PDB file of C-alpha atoms in Angstrom:
ATOM      1  CA  UNK S   9       0.000   0.000   0.000  1.00 91.00           C
ATOM      2  CA  UNK S  10       1.260   3.459  -0.898  1.00 94.00           C
ATOM      3  CA  UNK S  11       0.878   6.241   1.660  1.00 97.00           C
ATOM      4  CA  UNK S  12       0.453   9.638   0.017  1.00 98.00           C
ATOM      5  CA  UNK S  13       0.651  13.012   1.740  1.00 98.00           C
ATOM      6  CA  UNK S  14      -1.617  15.671   0.240  1.00 97.00           C
ATOM      7  CA  UNK S  15      -2.534  19.239   1.086  1.00 93.00           C
ATOM      8  CA  UNK S  16      -6.250  19.299   1.833  1.00 91.00           C
ATOM      9  CA  UNK S  17      -8.999  16.913   2.823  1.00 92.00           C
ATOM     10  CA  UNK S  18     -10.316  13.770   1.184  1.00 95.00           C
ATOM     11  CA  UNK S  19     -12.178  14.835  -1.939  1.00 95.00           C
ATOM     12  CA  UNK S  20      -9.762  17.700  -2.638  1.00 94.00           C
ATOM     13  CA  UNK S  21      -8.116  18.050  -6.035  1.00 95.00           C
ATOM     14  CA  UNK S  22      -4.882  16.681  -4.574  1.00 96.00           C
ATOM     15  CA  UNK S  23      -6.825  13.608  -3.449  1.00 96.00           C
ATOM     16  CA  UNK S  24      -8.428  13.214  -6.879  1.00 96.00           C
ATOM     17  CA  UNK S  25      -5.072  13.632  -8.650  1.00 97.00           C
ATOM     18  CA  UNK S  26      -3.387  11.042  -6.419  1.00 97.00           C
ATOM     19  CA  UNK S  27      -6.142   8.487  -6.976  1.00 96.00           C
ATOM     20  CA  UNK S  28      -6.025   9.016 -10.737  1.00 97.00           C
ATOM     21  CA  UNK S  29      -2.227   8.753 -10.842  1.00 97.00           C
ATOM     22  CA  UNK S  30      -2.233   5.530  -8.809  1.00 96.00           C
ATOM     23  CA  UNK S  31      -5.425   4.192 -10.360  1.00 94.00           C
ATOM     24  CA  UNK S  32      -6.056   0.583  -9.365  1.00 91.00           C
ATOM     25  CA  UNK S  33      -3.479   0.588  -6.546  1.00 94.00           C
ATOM     26  CA  UNK S  34      -4.100   0.483  -2.824  1.00 95.00           C
ATOM     27  CA  UNK S  35      -3.374   3.902  -1.354  1.00 95.00           C
ATOM     28  CA  UNK S  36      -3.808   5.648   1.978  1.00 97.00           C
ATOM     29  CA  UNK S  37      -4.057   9.437   2.126  1.00 97.00           C
ATOM     30  CA  UNK S  38      -2.298  11.551   4.749  1.00 97.00           C
ATOM     31  CA  UNK S  39      -4.255  14.820   4.805  1.00 96.00           C
ATOM     32  CA  UNK S  40      -2.174  17.902   5.627  1.00 95.00           C
ATOM     33  CA  UNK S  41      -3.213  21.472   6.337  1.00 91.00           C
ATOM     34  CA  UNK S  42      -0.208  22.985   4.548  1.00 93.00           C
ATOM     35  CA  UNK S  43       2.323  22.064   1.879  1.00 95.00           C
ATOM     36  CA  UNK S  44       5.019  22.321   4.557  1.00 97.00           C
ATOM     37  CA  UNK S  45       3.325  19.431   6.356  1.00 97.00           C
ATOM     38  CA  UNK S  46       3.491  17.343   3.176  1.00 97.00           C
ATOM     39  CA  UNK S  47       7.287  17.646   3.113  1.00 97.00           C
ATOM     40  CA  UNK S  48       7.525  17.084   6.875  1.00 97.00           C
ATOM     41  CA  UNK S  49       5.714  13.752   6.469  1.00 97.00           C
ATOM     42  CA  UNK S  50       8.177  12.646   3.769  1.00 96.00           C
ATOM     43  CA  UNK S  51      11.135  13.695   5.916  1.00 95.00           C
ATOM     44  CA  UNK S  52       9.729  11.857   8.935  1.00 95.00           C
ATOM     45  CA  UNK S  53       8.920   8.683   6.971  1.00 95.00           C
ATOM     46  CA  UNK S  54      10.842   8.127   3.685  1.00 94.00           C
ATOM     47  CA  UNK S  55       8.216   5.632   2.495  1.00 95.00           C
ATOM     48  CA  UNK S  56       5.627   8.437   2.229  1.00 97.00           C
ATOM     49  CA  UNK S  57       4.965   9.873  -1.245  1.00 97.00           C
ATOM     50  CA  UNK S  58       3.868  13.474  -1.768  1.00 97.00           C
ATOM     51  CA  UNK S  59       1.418  14.943  -4.296  1.00 97.00           C
ATOM     52  CA  UNK S  60       2.120  18.609  -4.920  1.00 96.00           C
ATOM     53  CA  UNK S  61       0.296  21.153  -7.117  1.00 95.00           C
ATOM     54  CA  UNK S  62       2.877  23.237  -8.987  1.00 96.00           C
ATOM     55  CA  UNK S  63       1.080  25.029 -11.821  1.00 93.00           C
ATOM     56  CA  UNK S  64      -2.415  25.981 -12.991  1.00 90.00           C
ATOM     57  CA  UNK S  65      -3.336  27.075 -16.505  1.00 88.00           C
ATOM     58  CA  UNK S  66      -5.283  30.057 -15.121  1.00 83.00           C
ATOM     59  CA  UNK S  67      -3.726  30.961 -11.764  1.00 81.00           C
ATOM     60  CA  UNK S  68      -0.153  30.293 -12.926  1.00 87.00           C
ATOM     61  CA  UNK S  69       2.714  28.825 -10.916  1.00 91.00           C
ATOM     62  CA  UNK S  70       2.573  28.114  -7.191  1.00 91.00           C
ATOM     63  CA  UNK S  71       5.800  29.969  -6.453  1.00 91.00           C
ATOM     64  CA  UNK S  72       6.046  28.979  -2.797  1.00 92.00           C
ATOM     65  CA  UNK S  73       5.984  25.311  -3.763  1.00 95.00           C
ATOM     66  CA  UNK S  74       9.023  25.778  -6.004  1.00 94.00           C
ATOM     67  CA  UNK S  75      11.033  26.989  -3.022  1.00 93.00           C
ATOM     68  CA  UNK S  76       9.714  24.205  -0.774  1.00 94.00           C
ATOM     69  CA  UNK S  77      10.625  21.676  -3.456  1.00 94.00           C
ATOM     70  CA  UNK S  78      14.201  22.982  -3.794  1.00 93.00           C
ATOM     71  CA  UNK S  79      14.814  23.235  -0.059  1.00 93.00           C
ATOM     72  CA  UNK S  80      13.275  19.883   0.888  1.00 93.00           C
ATOM     73  CA  UNK S  81      15.713  17.590  -0.913  1.00 91.00           C
ATOM     74  CA  UNK S  82      12.914  15.385  -2.275  1.00 95.00           C
ATOM     75  CA  UNK S  83      12.964  13.996  -5.809  1.00 96.00           C
ATOM     76  CA  UNK S  84      10.260  14.359  -8.456  1.00 97.00           C
ATOM     77  CA  UNK S  85       9.247  10.894  -9.662  1.00 97.00           C
ATOM     78  CA  UNK S  86       6.173  11.713 -11.766  1.00 97.00           C
ATOM     79  CA  UNK S  87       3.584  14.278 -12.778  1.00 97.00           C
ATOM     80  CA  UNK S  88      -0.167  14.338 -13.381  1.00 98.00           C
ATOM     81  CA  UNK S  89      -2.425  16.848 -15.109  1.00 97.00           C
ATOM     82  CA  UNK S  90      -5.955  17.169 -13.760  1.00 97.00           C
ATOM     83  CA  UNK S  91      -8.950  18.888 -15.357  1.00 96.00           C
ATOM     84  CA  UNK S  92     -10.353  21.219 -12.686  1.00 95.00           C
ATOM     85  CA  UNK S  93     -14.156  21.396 -12.432  1.00 96.00           C
ATOM     86  CA  UNK S  94     -16.037  23.184  -9.668  1.00 97.00           C
ATOM     87  CA  UNK S  95     -19.583  22.909  -8.360  1.00 98.00           C
ATOM     88  CA  UNK S  96     -21.516  24.831  -5.719  1.00 98.00           C
ATOM     89  CA  UNK S  97     -23.097  22.626  -3.062  1.00 98.00           C
ATOM     90  CA  UNK S  98     -24.927  22.926   0.251  1.00 98.00           C
ATOM     91  CA  UNK S  99     -26.819  20.921   2.854  1.00 98.00           C
ATOM     92  CA  UNK S 100     -29.786  18.954   1.436  1.00 97.00           C
ATOM     93  CA  UNK S 101     -32.171  21.202   3.388  1.00 97.00           C
ATOM     94  CA  UNK S 102     -30.822  24.376   1.750  1.00 97.00           C
ATOM     95  CA  UNK S 103     -31.348  25.763  -1.749  1.00 95.00           C
ATOM     96  CA  UNK S 104     -30.772  28.957  -3.712  1.00 96.00           C
ATOM     97  CA  UNK S 105     -33.284  30.846  -1.581  1.00 95.00           C
ATOM     98  CA  UNK S 106     -31.554  30.067   1.734  1.00 97.00           C
ATOM     99  CA  UNK S 107     -27.807  30.148   1.104  1.00 97.00           C
ATOM    100  CA  UNK S 108     -26.111  33.400   2.042  1.00 97.00           C
ATOM    101  CA  UNK S 109     -22.396  32.750   1.787  1.00 97.00           C
ATOM    102  CA  UNK S 110     -20.052  30.461  -0.147  1.00 98.00           C
ATOM    103  CA  UNK S 111     -16.775  29.083   1.227  1.00 98.00           C
ATOM    104  CA  UNK S 112     -13.765  27.802  -0.712  1.00 97.00           C
ATOM    105  CA  UNK S 113     -10.046  28.104  -1.361  1.00 92.00           C
ATOM    106  CA  UNK S 114      -9.065  31.554  -2.727  1.00 92.00           C
ATOM    107  CA  UNK S 115      -7.920  30.076  -6.059  1.00 88.00           C
ATOM    108  CA  UNK S 116     -11.232  28.262  -6.523  1.00 93.00           C
ATOM    109  CA  UNK S 117     -13.142  31.471  -5.760  1.00 94.00           C
ATOM    110  CA  UNK S 118     -10.997  33.290  -8.311  1.00 91.00           C
ATOM    111  CA  UNK S 119     -11.659  30.614 -10.924  1.00 92.00           C
ATOM    112  CA  UNK S 120     -15.414  31.113 -10.431  1.00 94.00           C
ATOM    113  CA  UNK S 121     -15.469  34.917 -10.432  1.00 94.00           C
ATOM    114  CA  UNK S 122     -17.942  35.116 -13.306  1.00 94.00           C
ATOM    115  CA  UNK S 123     -20.351  32.776 -11.561  1.00 96.00           C
ATOM    116  CA  UNK S 124     -20.065  34.702  -8.281  1.00 96.00           C
ATOM    117  CA  UNK S 125     -20.593  38.012 -10.103  1.00 96.00           C
ATOM    118  CA  UNK S 126     -23.944  36.657 -11.287  1.00 96.00           C
ATOM    119  CA  UNK S 127     -24.861  35.918  -7.645  1.00 96.00           C
ATOM    120  CA  UNK S 128     -23.987  39.200  -5.881  1.00 94.00           C
ATOM    121  CA  UNK S 129     -26.065  38.293  -2.813  1.00 94.00           C
ATOM    122  CA  UNK S 130     -23.638  35.468  -1.961  1.00 96.00           C
ATOM    123  CA  UNK S 131     -20.791  36.470   0.357  1.00 96.00           C
ATOM    124  CA  UNK S 132     -17.536  34.801  -0.739  1.00 96.00           C
ATOM    125  CA  UNK S 133     -15.463  33.527   2.215  1.00 97.00           C
ATOM    126  CA  UNK S 134     -11.898  32.252   1.797  1.00 96.00           C
ATOM    127  CA  UNK S 135     -10.982  28.898   3.345  1.00 93.00           C
ATOM    128  CA  UNK S 136      -7.959  26.575   3.415  1.00 88.00           C
ATOM    129  CA  UNK S 137      -9.387  23.944   1.098  1.00 90.00           C
ATOM    130  CA  UNK S 138     -12.202  23.241  -1.365  1.00 95.00           C
ATOM    131  CA  UNK S 139     -13.135  19.819  -0.036  1.00 95.00           C
ATOM    132  CA  UNK S 140     -12.410  21.015   3.503  1.00 94.00           C
ATOM    133  CA  UNK S 141     -15.141  23.617   3.100  1.00 96.00           C
ATOM    134  CA  UNK S 142     -17.613  20.921   2.099  1.00 97.00           C
ATOM    135  CA  UNK S 143     -16.547  18.704   4.989  1.00 96.00           C
ATOM    136  CA  UNK S 144     -16.924  21.572   7.490  1.00 97.00           C
ATOM    137  CA  UNK S 145     -20.420  22.440   6.281  1.00 98.00           C
ATOM    138  CA  UNK S 146     -21.473  18.810   6.460  1.00 97.00           C
ATOM    139  CA  UNK S 147     -19.922  18.094   9.862  1.00 97.00           C
ATOM    140  CA  UNK S 148     -21.237  21.261  11.505  1.00 97.00           C
ATOM    141  CA  UNK S 149     -24.572  21.340   9.615  1.00 97.00           C
ATOM    142  CA  UNK S 150     -23.998  24.954   8.577  1.00 97.00           C
ATOM    143  CA  UNK S 151     -27.377  26.113   7.326  1.00 97.00           C
ATOM    144  CA  UNK S 152     -27.176  28.922   4.795  1.00 97.00           C
ATOM    145  CA  UNK S 153     -23.612  28.070   3.795  1.00 98.00           C
ATOM    146  CA  UNK S 154     -22.432  26.691   0.456  1.00 98.00           C
ATOM    147  CA  UNK S 155     -19.079  25.370  -0.722  1.00 98.00           C
ATOM    148  CA  UNK S 156     -17.297  25.488  -4.054  1.00 98.00           C
ATOM    149  CA  UNK S 157     -15.513  22.188  -4.643  1.00 97.00           C
ATOM    150  CA  UNK S 158     -15.469  19.234  -6.993  1.00 96.00           C
ATOM    151  CA  UNK S 159     -18.767  17.358  -7.282  1.00 96.00           C
ATOM    152  CA  UNK S 160     -17.111  14.172  -6.015  1.00 94.00           C
ATOM    153  CA  UNK S 161     -16.328  15.959  -2.735  1.00 96.00           C
ATOM    154  CA  UNK S 162     -19.938  17.130  -2.473  1.00 97.00           C
ATOM    155  CA  UNK S 163     -21.095  13.531  -2.889  1.00 96.00           C
ATOM    156  CA  UNK S 164     -18.511  12.280  -0.387  1.00 96.00           C
ATOM    157  CA  UNK S 165     -19.827  14.626   2.318  1.00 97.00           C
ATOM    158  CA  UNK S 166     -23.522  14.200   1.547  1.00 97.00           C
ATOM    159  CA  UNK S 167     -24.102  17.681   0.132  1.00 97.00           C
ATOM    160  CA  UNK S 168     -26.528  18.718  -2.582  1.00 97.00           C
ATOM    161  CA  UNK S 169     -25.070  20.072  -5.837  1.00 98.00           C
ATOM    162  CA  UNK S 170     -26.930  23.223  -6.836  1.00 97.00           C
ATOM    163  CA  UNK S 171     -24.980  23.701 -10.050  1.00 97.00           C
ATOM    164  CA  UNK S 172     -21.985  21.896 -11.545  1.00 97.00           C
ATOM    165  CA  UNK S 173     -19.160  23.100 -13.793  1.00 96.00           C
ATOM    166  CA  UNK S 174     -19.368  26.691 -12.595  1.00 97.00           C
ATOM    167  CA  UNK S 175     -15.712  27.495 -13.359  1.00 94.00           C
ATOM    168  CA  UNK S 176     -15.255  30.441 -15.731  1.00 92.00           C
ATOM    169  CA  UNK S 177     -12.792  28.692 -18.023  1.00 91.00           C
ATOM    170  CA  UNK S 178     -13.535  25.146 -19.109  1.00 90.00           C
ATOM    171  CA  UNK S 179      -9.881  24.635 -20.110  1.00 92.00           C
ATOM    172  CA  UNK S 180      -8.706  24.727 -16.519  1.00 91.00           C
ATOM    173  CA  UNK S 181      -5.950  22.249 -15.658  1.00 94.00           C
ATOM    174  CA  UNK S 182      -3.560  21.859 -12.737  1.00 95.00           C
ATOM    175  CA  UNK S 183      -0.213  20.108 -12.987  1.00 97.00           C
ATOM    176  CA  UNK S 184       0.779  18.051  -9.968  1.00 98.00           C
ATOM    177  CA  UNK S 185       4.192  16.650  -9.111  1.00 98.00           C
ATOM    178  CA  UNK S 186       4.683  13.279  -7.438  1.00 98.00           C
ATOM    179  CA  UNK S 187       7.632  13.529  -5.044  1.00 98.00           C
ATOM    180  CA  UNK S 188       9.472  11.145  -2.756  1.00 97.00           C
ATOM    181  CA  UNK S 189      12.596  10.657  -0.711  1.00 95.00           C
ATOM    182  CA  UNK S 190      15.621  10.175  -3.020  1.00 93.00           C
ATOM    183  CA  UNK S 191      16.185   6.807  -1.335  1.00 89.00           C
ATOM    184  CA  UNK S 192      12.845   5.550  -2.686  1.00 89.00           C
ATOM    185  CA  UNK S 193      12.834   7.326  -6.046  1.00 87.00           C
ATOM    186  CA  UNK S 194      14.297   4.470  -8.090  1.00 85.00           C
ATOM    187  CA  UNK S 195      11.527   2.162  -6.878  1.00 87.00           C
ATOM    188  CA  UNK S 196       8.816   4.572  -8.050  1.00 89.00           C
ATOM    189  CA  UNK S 197       9.843   5.311 -11.639  1.00 90.00           C
ATOM    190  CA  UNK S 198      11.900   3.502 -14.319  1.00 88.00           C
ATOM    191  CA  UNK S 199      14.893   5.807 -14.735  1.00 84.00           C
ATOM    192  CA  UNK S 200      15.799   4.462 -18.180  1.00 85.00           C
ATOM    193  CA  UNK S 201      12.333   5.385 -19.498  1.00 90.00           C
ATOM    194  CA  UNK S 202      12.270   8.971 -18.240  1.00 95.00           C
ATOM    195  CA  UNK S 203      11.676  11.736 -20.785  1.00 96.00           C
ATOM    196  CA  UNK S 204      11.342  14.846 -18.608  1.00 97.00           C
ATOM    197  CA  UNK S 205      13.491  16.612 -16.045  1.00 97.00           C
ATOM    198  CA  UNK S 206      13.159  19.563 -13.678  1.00 97.00           C
ATOM    199  CA  UNK S 207      16.270  21.614 -12.908  1.00 97.00           C
ATOM    200  CA  UNK S 208      17.121  24.632 -10.781  1.00 97.00           C
ATOM    201  CA  UNK S 209      20.263  26.731 -11.079  1.00 96.00           C
ATOM    202  CA  UNK S 210      21.855  30.142 -10.724  1.00 94.00           C
ATOM    203  CA  UNK S 211      23.748  31.903 -13.506  1.00 91.00           C
ATOM    204  CA  UNK S 212      26.352  34.659 -13.122  1.00 84.00           C
ATOM    205  CA  UNK S 213      24.956  38.199 -13.226  1.00 80.00           C
ATOM    206  CA  UNK S 214      26.530  38.762 -16.622  1.00 81.00           C
ATOM    207  CA  UNK S 215      25.206  39.631 -20.056  1.00 85.00           C
ATOM    208  CA  UNK S 216      24.047  36.568 -21.993  1.00 87.00           C
ATOM    209  CA  UNK S 217      24.652  34.059 -19.181  1.00 91.00           C
ATOM    210  CA  UNK S 218      21.171  32.511 -19.344  1.00 93.00           C
ATOM    211  CA  UNK S 219      21.154  32.615 -23.147  1.00 94.00           C
ATOM    212  CA  UNK S 220      24.333  30.494 -23.234  1.00 94.00           C
ATOM    213  CA  UNK S 221      22.695  27.793 -21.112  1.00 96.00           C
ATOM    214  CA  UNK S 222      19.577  27.706 -23.275  1.00 95.00           C
ATOM    215  CA  UNK S 223      21.672  27.586 -26.464  1.00 96.00           C
ATOM    216  CA  UNK S 224      23.503  24.486 -25.229  1.00 96.00           C
ATOM    217  CA  UNK S 225      20.223  22.772 -24.329  1.00 96.00           C
ATOM    218  CA  UNK S 226      18.956  23.527 -27.827  1.00 95.00           C
ATOM    219  CA  UNK S 227      22.168  22.160 -29.375  1.00 95.00           C
ATOM    220  CA  UNK S 228      21.570  18.835 -27.652  1.00 96.00           C
ATOM    221  CA  UNK S 229      17.916  18.778 -28.862  1.00 95.00           C
ATOM    222  CA  UNK S 230      16.577  19.301 -25.339  1.00 97.00           C
ATOM    223  CA  UNK S 231      13.126  20.882 -25.424  1.00 96.00           C
ATOM    224  CA  UNK S 232      12.475  23.643 -22.900  1.00 96.00           C
ATOM    225  CA  UNK S 233       8.839  23.386 -21.709  1.00 96.00           C
ATOM    226  CA  UNK S 234       8.890  25.849 -18.803  1.00 95.00           C
ATOM    227  CA  UNK S 235      11.156  28.411 -17.187  1.00 95.00           C
ATOM    228  CA  UNK S 236      10.349  30.154 -13.910  1.00 94.00           C
ATOM    229  CA  UNK S 237      12.576  32.687 -12.171  1.00 93.00           C
ATOM    230  CA  UNK S 238      12.541  33.487  -8.451  1.00 92.00           C
ATOM    231  CA  UNK S 239      14.701  36.105  -6.721  1.00 90.00           C
ATOM    232  CA  UNK S 240      17.490  35.017  -4.401  1.00 87.00           C
ATOM    233  CA  UNK S 241      16.603  36.618  -1.074  1.00 84.00           C
ATOM    234  CA  UNK S 242      19.393  38.870   0.156  1.00 82.00           C
ATOM    235  CA  UNK S 243      21.151  39.019  -3.214  1.00 81.00           C
ATOM    236  CA  UNK S 244      19.810  41.893  -5.280  1.00 81.00           C
ATOM    237  CA  UNK S 245      19.134  41.116  -8.947  1.00 81.00           C
ATOM    238  CA  UNK S 246      20.145  37.466  -8.664  1.00 84.00           C
ATOM    239  CA  UNK S 247      17.625  34.824  -9.640  1.00 89.00           C
ATOM    240  CA  UNK S 248      17.117  31.106  -9.381  1.00 93.00           C
ATOM    241  CA  UNK S 249      15.862  29.589 -12.635  1.00 96.00           C
ATOM    242  CA  UNK S 250      13.552  26.607 -12.442  1.00 96.00           C
ATOM    243  CA  UNK S 251      13.517  24.835 -15.798  1.00 97.00           C
ATOM    244  CA  UNK S 252      11.507  21.894 -17.134  1.00 97.00           C
ATOM    245  CA  UNK S 253      12.921  20.075 -20.158  1.00 97.00           C
ATOM    246  CA  UNK S 254      11.855  17.072 -22.211  1.00 97.00           C
ATOM    247  CA  UNK S 255      14.071  14.741 -24.196  1.00 97.00           C
ATOM    248  CA  UNK S 256      13.870  11.552 -26.234  1.00 94.00           C
ATOM    249  CA  UNK S 257      17.475  10.473 -25.736  1.00 94.00           C
ATOM    250  CA  UNK S 258      18.673   9.984 -22.171  1.00 94.00           C
ATOM    251  CA  UNK S 259      22.350  10.013 -23.146  1.00 94.00           C
ATOM    252  CA  UNK S 260      22.093  13.346 -24.974  1.00 96.00           C
ATOM    253  CA  UNK S 261      20.185  14.776 -22.022  1.00 97.00           C
ATOM    254  CA  UNK S 262      22.960  13.703 -19.638  1.00 96.00           C
ATOM    255  CA  UNK S 263      25.544  15.201 -21.996  1.00 97.00           C
ATOM    256  CA  UNK S 264      23.643  18.499 -22.014  1.00 97.00           C
ATOM    257  CA  UNK S 265      23.682  18.599 -18.207  1.00 97.00           C
ATOM    258  CA  UNK S 266      27.451  18.048 -18.186  1.00 97.00           C
ATOM    259  CA  UNK S 267      27.807  20.854 -20.742  1.00 97.00           C
ATOM    260  CA  UNK S 268      25.863  23.476 -18.774  1.00 97.00           C
ATOM    261  CA  UNK S 269      27.401  22.761 -15.360  1.00 96.00           C
ATOM    262  CA  UNK S 270      30.411  25.057 -15.996  1.00 95.00           C
ATOM    263  CA  UNK S 271      28.018  27.877 -16.968  1.00 94.00           C
ATOM    264  CA  UNK S 272      25.793  27.629 -13.877  1.00 95.00           C
ATOM    265  CA  UNK S 273      26.051  27.769 -10.115  1.00 90.00           C
ATOM    266  CA  UNK S 274      24.333  25.421  -7.677  1.00 91.00           C
ATOM    267  CA  UNK S 275      22.714  23.376 -10.432  1.00 96.00           C
ATOM    268  CA  UNK S 276      20.384  20.768  -8.960  1.00 96.00           C
ATOM    269  CA  UNK S 277      18.315  18.118 -10.702  1.00 96.00           C
ATOM    270  CA  UNK S 278      14.979  18.146  -8.895  1.00 97.00           C
ATOM    271  CA  UNK S 279      13.820  14.991 -10.650  1.00 96.00           C
ATOM    272  CA  UNK S 280      13.873  12.878 -13.794  1.00 96.00           C
ATOM    273  CA  UNK S 281      10.530  11.295 -14.589  1.00 96.00           C
ATOM    274  CA  UNK S 282       7.975  10.335 -17.237  1.00 95.00           C
ATOM    275  CA  UNK S 283       6.027  13.393 -18.372  1.00 92.00           C
ATOM    276  CA  UNK S 284       2.242  13.410 -18.323  1.00 90.00           C
TER     277      UNK S 284
END
């Protein structure tokens, strides 16, 4: 049985993503209030796997998670892309005429701004989690409250769906990373079949320094799929670059890494895995 640490409650999008990724396998969820707790669980027990949202097609990158990922020492062993769909739900006794406020995670509220604008009488209240909002309403029998979450979470907690698929953009996807202790990484993904890698590095504060790195990656036919910069705290105008690359030849990929090492500082491979 695989034990997976997620941020949020059962029925959350992290829960859904983990169950889809490990479809057909026996899994046990470890529900965490924060992403920091996810990494603490892996550090405390190396057999624990983490599921970590890293990017959304509407909200963008989860910048804090990049820093947690780099500092934690875990290894990325996989990724999963999940179609995000939201519903509004409430207690079976409530309906449109009785609900007064709607609770959900700030990102979910943002992704349903158009829907909420059409219901100006509903007070939007930020919460830690989408599914957690549904669970709280169900457990405490909060009359007049509604939650925005996935319809599977509404069903899980016995709530009534007033309207489904209320997200503004129907092309709403979140990319999740599957992470583990480096000691367990080789057991969780076939290294010789990997075709994607996530890197982080510094470059000298000199003209063309980043361009030289990208030129070498291109020379080795390494495809750059994402680049994200974050400032180095305490070092003005210095940036860490988080880069995702794909490749179809593991040897050429390894050669490209050897070639860019002299041009970078503190280069770290965050994980080599099979892309979704």
